[in-house]
Short mmCIF file of C-alpha atoms in Angstrom, two decimals:
data_model
loop_
_atom_site.label_atom_id
_atom_site.label_comp_id
_atom_site.label_asym_id
_atom_site.label_seq_id
_atom_site.Cartn_x
_atom_site.Cartn_y
_atom_site.Cartn_z
CA UNK A 15 -6.71 6.19 10.17
CA UNK A 16 -10.38 5.28 9.92
CA UNK A 17 -11.97 1.90 10.47
CA UNK A 18 -14.17 -0.25 8.31
CA UNK A 19 -17.64 1.24 8.00
CA UNK A 20 -16.53 4.87 8.25
CA UNK A 21 -18.11 6.89 5.44
CA UNK A 22 -16.89 10.49 5.21
CA UNK A 23 -19.47 11.27 2.52
CA UNK A 24 -22.35 10.89 4.99
CA UNK A 25 -23.35 13.78 7.28
CA UNK A 26 -22.36 13.37 10.93
CA UNK A 27 -24.83 13.51 13.80
CA UNK A 28 -25.03 17.10 15.02
CA UNK A 29 -27.84 17.04 17.61
CA UNK A 30 -27.12 18.10 21.19
CA UNK A 31 -25.91 15.24 23.39
CA UNK A 32 -24.54 14.63 26.88
CA UNK A 33 -21.09 16.04 27.58
CA UNK A 34 -18.43 13.47 28.44
CA UNK A 35 -16.18 14.50 31.33
CA UNK A 36 -13.07 12.42 32.04
CA UNK A 37 -11.67 13.09 35.50
CA UNK A 38 -7.87 12.80 35.69
CA UNK A 39 -7.47 10.25 32.88
CA UNK A 40 -4.10 8.58 33.12
CA UNK A 41 -3.38 7.27 29.62
CA UNK A 42 -3.44 9.21 26.37
CA UNK A 43 -4.55 6.05 24.57
CA UNK A 44 -7.63 5.82 26.77
CA UNK A 45 -8.54 9.42 25.96
CA UNK A 46 -8.24 8.59 22.28
CA UNK A 47 -10.40 5.48 22.59
CA UNK A 48 -13.02 7.48 24.48
CA UNK A 49 -13.08 9.98 21.61
CA UNK A 50 -13.62 7.15 19.16
CA UNK A 51 -16.48 5.73 21.24
CA UNK A 52 -18.04 9.18 21.42
CA UNK A 53 -17.87 9.67 17.67
CA UNK A 54 -19.49 6.26 17.12
CA UNK A 55 -22.64 7.37 18.91
CA UNK A 56 -22.99 11.07 18.23
CA UNK A 57 -21.33 12.45 21.38
CA UNK A 58 -19.17 15.40 20.44
CA UNK A 59 -18.17 17.44 23.51
CA UNK A 60 -15.29 16.15 25.62
CA UNK A 61 -14.02 17.76 28.81
CA UNK A 62 -10.82 16.70 30.52
CA UNK A 63 -10.12 17.28 34.20
CA UNK A 64 -6.38 17.51 34.94
CA UNK A 65 -5.10 14.69 32.70
CA UNK A 66 -2.05 13.06 34.19
CA UNK A 67 0.11 13.75 31.11
CA UNK A 68 -1.22 17.27 30.57
CA UNK A 69 -3.26 18.63 27.68
CA UNK A 70 -2.36 19.34 24.97
CA UNK A 71 1.28 19.50 25.99
CA UNK A 72 3.12 16.90 28.00
CA UNK A 73 2.19 14.01 25.72
CA UNK A 74 -1.61 14.34 25.98
CA UNK A 75 -1.96 14.62 22.22
CA UNK A 76 0.87 12.29 21.41
CA UNK A 77 0.68 9.70 18.70
CA UNK A 78 -0.98 7.14 20.97
CA UNK A 79 -4.05 9.31 21.56
CA UNK A 80 -4.62 10.26 17.95
CA UNK A 81 -4.03 6.70 16.75
CA UNK A 82 -6.45 5.31 19.33
CA UNK A 83 -9.06 7.88 18.26
CA UNK A 84 -9.09 6.21 14.83
CA UNK A 85 -10.31 9.28 12.95
CA UNK A 86 -12.17 10.99 15.81
CA UNK A 87 -9.40 13.56 16.23
CA UNK A 88 -11.91 16.43 15.88
CA UNK A 89 -13.18 15.52 19.35
CA UNK A 90 -9.64 15.59 20.73
CA UNK A 91 -8.91 18.89 19.00
CA UNK A 92 -11.97 20.51 20.58
CA UNK A 93 -11.57 19.00 24.06
CA UNK A 94 -11.69 21.52 26.91
CA UNK A 95 -9.39 21.38 29.93
CA UNK A 96 -10.49 22.01 33.53
CA UNK A 97 -8.57 22.00 36.81
CA UNK A 98 -11.13 19.95 38.77
CA UNK A 99 -14.51 18.25 38.48
CA UNK A 100 -16.41 21.13 40.08
CA UNK A 101 -15.15 23.54 37.44
CA UNK A 102 -15.91 21.06 34.64
CA UNK A 103 -19.61 20.82 35.60
CA UNK A 104 -20.19 24.43 36.72
CA UNK A 105 -22.25 25.40 33.64
CA UNK A 106 -24.32 22.18 33.55
CA UNK A 107 -27.90 21.71 34.73
CA UNK A 108 -27.85 17.95 35.32
CA UNK A 109 -24.94 15.60 36.01
CA UNK A 110 -24.59 11.83 36.32
CA UNK A 111 -21.58 10.16 37.94
CA UNK A 112 -20.45 6.70 36.85
CA UNK A 113 -19.26 4.14 39.38
CA UNK A 114 -19.05 0.37 39.70
CA UNK A 115 -19.16 0.46 43.53
CA UNK A 116 -21.88 1.27 46.03
CA UNK A 117 -20.81 4.46 47.78
CA UNK A 118 -23.30 4.70 50.65
CA UNK A 119 -24.77 7.93 49.30
CA UNK A 120 -28.51 8.55 49.20
CA UNK A 121 -28.57 9.01 45.47
CA UNK A 122 -30.79 7.56 42.80
CA UNK A 123 -29.05 4.83 40.81
CA UNK A 124 -29.72 4.21 37.11
CA UNK A 125 -28.37 2.01 34.37
CA UNK A 126 -27.57 3.76 31.07
CA UNK A 127 -30.72 2.28 29.51
CA UNK A 128 -32.83 3.74 32.33
CA UNK A 129 -31.09 7.12 32.42
CA UNK A 130 -30.78 8.08 28.76
CA UNK A 131 -34.48 8.68 27.96
CA UNK A 132 -34.57 11.23 30.79
CA UNK A 133 -31.37 12.86 29.54
CA UNK A 134 -32.89 13.08 26.07
CA UNK A 135 -35.92 14.91 27.47
CA UNK A 136 -33.72 17.27 29.43
CA UNK A 137 -31.57 18.12 26.42
CA UNK A 138 -34.71 18.67 24.34
CA UNK A 139 -35.68 21.25 26.99
CA UNK A 140 -32.33 23.01 26.48
CA UNK A 141 -30.72 21.71 29.65
CA UNK A 142 -26.98 21.12 29.66
CA UNK A 143 -26.23 17.55 30.72
CA UNK A 144 -22.94 15.85 31.54
CA UNK A 145 -21.62 12.43 32.58
CA UNK A 146 -18.61 12.12 34.88
CA UNK A 147 -16.18 9.24 34.30
CA UNK A 148 -13.46 8.55 36.85
CA UNK A 149 -9.82 7.61 36.85
CA UNK A 150 -8.81 4.29 35.32
CA UNK A 151 -7.47 2.88 38.59
CA UNK A 152 -9.72 4.26 41.33
CA UNK A 153 -12.69 5.90 39.60
CA UNK A 154 -14.36 8.98 41.06
CA UNK A 155 -13.94 10.13 44.63
CA UNK A 156 -16.95 10.25 46.96
CA UNK A 157 -16.79 14.03 46.87
CA UNK A 158 -16.91 14.07 43.07
CA UNK A 159 -19.89 11.72 43.12
CA UNK A 160 -21.60 14.03 45.61
CA UNK A 161 -21.56 16.74 42.90
CA UNK A 162 -23.88 14.64 40.71
CA UNK A 163 -27.66 14.41 40.65
CA UNK A 164 -27.63 10.62 40.32
CA UNK A 165 -25.34 7.62 39.91
CA UNK A 166 -24.94 5.79 36.65
CA UNK A 167 -23.81 2.16 36.86
CA UNK A 168 -23.79 -0.82 34.55
CA UNK A 169 -25.47 -4.25 34.71
CA UNK A 170 -22.27 -6.31 34.84
CA UNK A 171 -20.94 -9.46 36.43
CA UNK A 172 -20.71 -8.44 40.12
CA UNK A 173 -17.59 -10.57 40.52
CA UNK A 174 -15.87 -8.60 37.75
CA UNK A 175 -17.49 -5.19 37.52
CA UNK A 176 -14.58 -3.00 36.47
CA UNK A 177 -14.87 -1.55 32.96
CA UNK A 178 -12.23 0.02 30.78
CA UNK A 179 -12.79 3.79 30.58
CA UNK A 180 -13.60 3.75 26.87
CA UNK A 181 -15.94 0.79 27.33
CA UNK A 182 -17.94 2.77 29.87
CA UNK A 183 -18.17 5.73 27.50
CA UNK A 184 -19.19 3.43 24.66
CA UNK A 185 -21.99 1.79 26.64
CA UNK A 186 -23.38 5.18 27.61
CA UNK A 187 -23.10 6.42 24.04
CA UNK A 188 -24.89 3.37 22.69
CA UNK A 189 -27.81 3.76 25.07
CA UNK A 190 -27.90 7.51 24.38
CA UNK A 191 -28.25 7.04 20.63
CA UNK A 192 -30.97 4.41 21.14
CA UNK A 193 -32.91 6.70 23.45
CA UNK A 194 -32.60 9.70 21.14
CA UNK A 195 -33.97 7.89 18.09
CA UNK A 196 -30.77 6.61 16.53
CA UNK A 197 -31.07 4.24 13.59
CA UNK A 198 -28.57 1.72 12.18
CA UNK A 199 -26.68 3.04 9.16
CA UNK A 200 -28.45 0.57 6.88
CA UNK A 201 -31.29 -1.92 6.80
CA UNK A 202 -31.80 -5.07 4.77
CA UNK A 203 -32.14 -4.39 1.06
CA UNK A 204 -34.64 -6.82 -0.44
CA UNK A 205 -36.66 -5.41 -3.33
CA UNK A 206 -38.68 -8.60 -3.78
CA UNK A 207 -42.24 -8.45 -2.37
CA UNK A 208 -43.59 -11.08 0.03
CA UNK A 209 -44.36 -14.36 -1.70
CA UNK A 210 -47.92 -14.70 -2.99
CA UNK A 211 -50.04 -17.60 -1.77
CA UNK A 212 -50.14 -18.91 -5.34
CA UNK A 213 -46.34 -19.17 -5.46
CA UNK A 214 -46.12 -20.79 -2.03
CA UNK A 215 -48.92 -23.31 -2.70
CA UNK A 216 -47.42 -24.19 -6.05
CA UNK A 217 -44.10 -24.90 -4.31
CA UNK A 218 -45.91 -27.07 -1.74
CA UNK A 219 -47.65 -29.06 -4.50
CA UNK A 220 -44.41 -29.66 -6.37
CA UNK A 221 -42.40 -30.63 -3.27
CA UNK A 222 -45.07 -32.92 -1.86
CA UNK A 223 -45.56 -34.59 -5.24
CA UNK A 224 -41.86 -35.35 -5.54
CA UNK A 225 -41.68 -36.63 -1.96
CA UNK A 226 -44.67 -38.88 -2.65
CA UNK A 227 -43.00 -40.19 -5.81
CA UNK A 228 -39.81 -41.15 -3.99
CA UNK A 229 -41.66 -42.86 -1.12
CA UNK A 230 -40.92 -40.32 1.60
CA UNK A 231 -44.29 -40.59 3.37
CA UNK A 232 -45.01 -43.72 5.47
CA UNK A 233 -48.50 -45.20 5.01
CA UNK A 234 -51.15 -43.05 6.67
CA UNK A 235 -48.68 -40.33 7.68
CA UNK A 236 -48.85 -38.03 4.68
CA UNK A 237 -51.49 -35.56 5.96
CA UNK A 238 -49.67 -34.91 9.25
CA UNK A 239 -46.23 -34.78 7.66
CA UNK A 240 -47.26 -32.41 4.88
CA UNK A 241 -48.91 -30.10 7.42
CA UNK A 242 -45.69 -30.04 9.48
CA UNK A 243 -43.60 -29.46 6.38
CA UNK A 244 -45.79 -26.55 5.34
CA UNK A 245 -45.49 -25.03 8.81
CA UNK A 246 -41.69 -25.22 8.58
CA UNK A 247 -41.66 -23.46 5.22
CA UNK A 248 -44.21 -20.86 6.33
CA UNK A 249 -41.91 -19.83 9.17
CA UNK A 250 -39.35 -18.75 6.59
CA UNK A 251 -41.66 -15.82 5.73
CA UNK A 252 -40.32 -15.92 2.17
CA UNK A 253 -40.26 -13.23 -0.46
CA UNK A 254 -41.45 -14.01 -3.99
CA UNK A 255 -37.86 -14.42 -5.19
CA UNK A 256 -36.93 -16.65 -2.24
CA UNK A 257 -39.92 -18.94 -2.84
CA UNK A 258 -39.09 -19.26 -6.53
CA UNK A 259 -35.43 -19.93 -5.73
CA UNK A 260 -36.32 -22.60 -3.18
CA UNK A 261 -38.65 -24.30 -5.64
CA UNK A 262 -35.79 -24.28 -8.15
CA UNK A 263 -33.58 -25.98 -5.57
CA UNK A 264 -36.20 -28.70 -4.98
CA UNK A 265 -36.61 -29.16 -8.74
CA UNK A 266 -32.87 -29.50 -9.30
CA UNK A 267 -32.56 -32.08 -6.52
CA UNK A 268 -35.53 -34.06 -7.85
CA UNK A 269 -34.30 -34.12 -11.46
CA UNK A 270 -30.70 -34.94 -10.59
CA UNK A 271 -27.52 -33.71 -12.26
CA UNK A 272 -27.71 -32.34 -15.77
CA UNK A 273 -25.79 -33.93 -18.60
CA UNK A 274 -22.07 -33.30 -18.34
CA UNK A 275 -22.13 -32.58 -14.58
CA UNK A 276 -20.73 -34.72 -11.78
CA UNK A 277 -18.79 -36.88 -14.18
CA UNK A 278 -16.50 -39.18 -12.23
CA UNK A 279 -12.87 -38.17 -12.73
CA UNK A 280 -10.60 -40.67 -14.39
CA UNK A 281 -8.15 -42.47 -12.14
#
């Protein structure tokens, strides 16, 4: 199953990215949701340290995981299994450990937004980089955090700092894609050029003339009120088509309903 916005005709992101390492994940559904979050932001390599339900046997790839992955099953299919965190990071050059609690270790602490530009530079220099994520209930042990070069934590409400495992992966993935030059899948599509001054001034003249005709301006107030009105409309930063459409709206309101419209219904 794929979600709204998934387009299989478009090429996937294939650039090198941080490796996601889940240490003793407890729920297959959480592994699947982590895979989905990874696919959203161009993370492709998943490592699993001693999943509670086993991998791939013992229910690790059961229906709950694949359903939660929502189409990102290629990440689950290629996931690598390790017996412990030390083995999972043995081939890496730089490792971050996620935690929501201060651990009393003399380690540098970064938010994802602060850390990802550095990770991007390291990966561009052919370093292998990984991020450790802990167990759903207790997170990483102090020993596992001691394996890392720095701590990664999130700017959250200190009274409620615990994140779902997949949420933590998603936040890291989002900041990673931003730092590595990611772009939204689409931008606004407006082929009309910016409105010319002639079009805008013509709209001002028409609107102000109609307001004058209907007695909108109090005596002596017209210059100030027209200047304010022009400032309001200028802030719209209109395209040519938008300015013409807005003038048409003003014209329709000034001229009233056309013949045959707004006829009162018979009782």
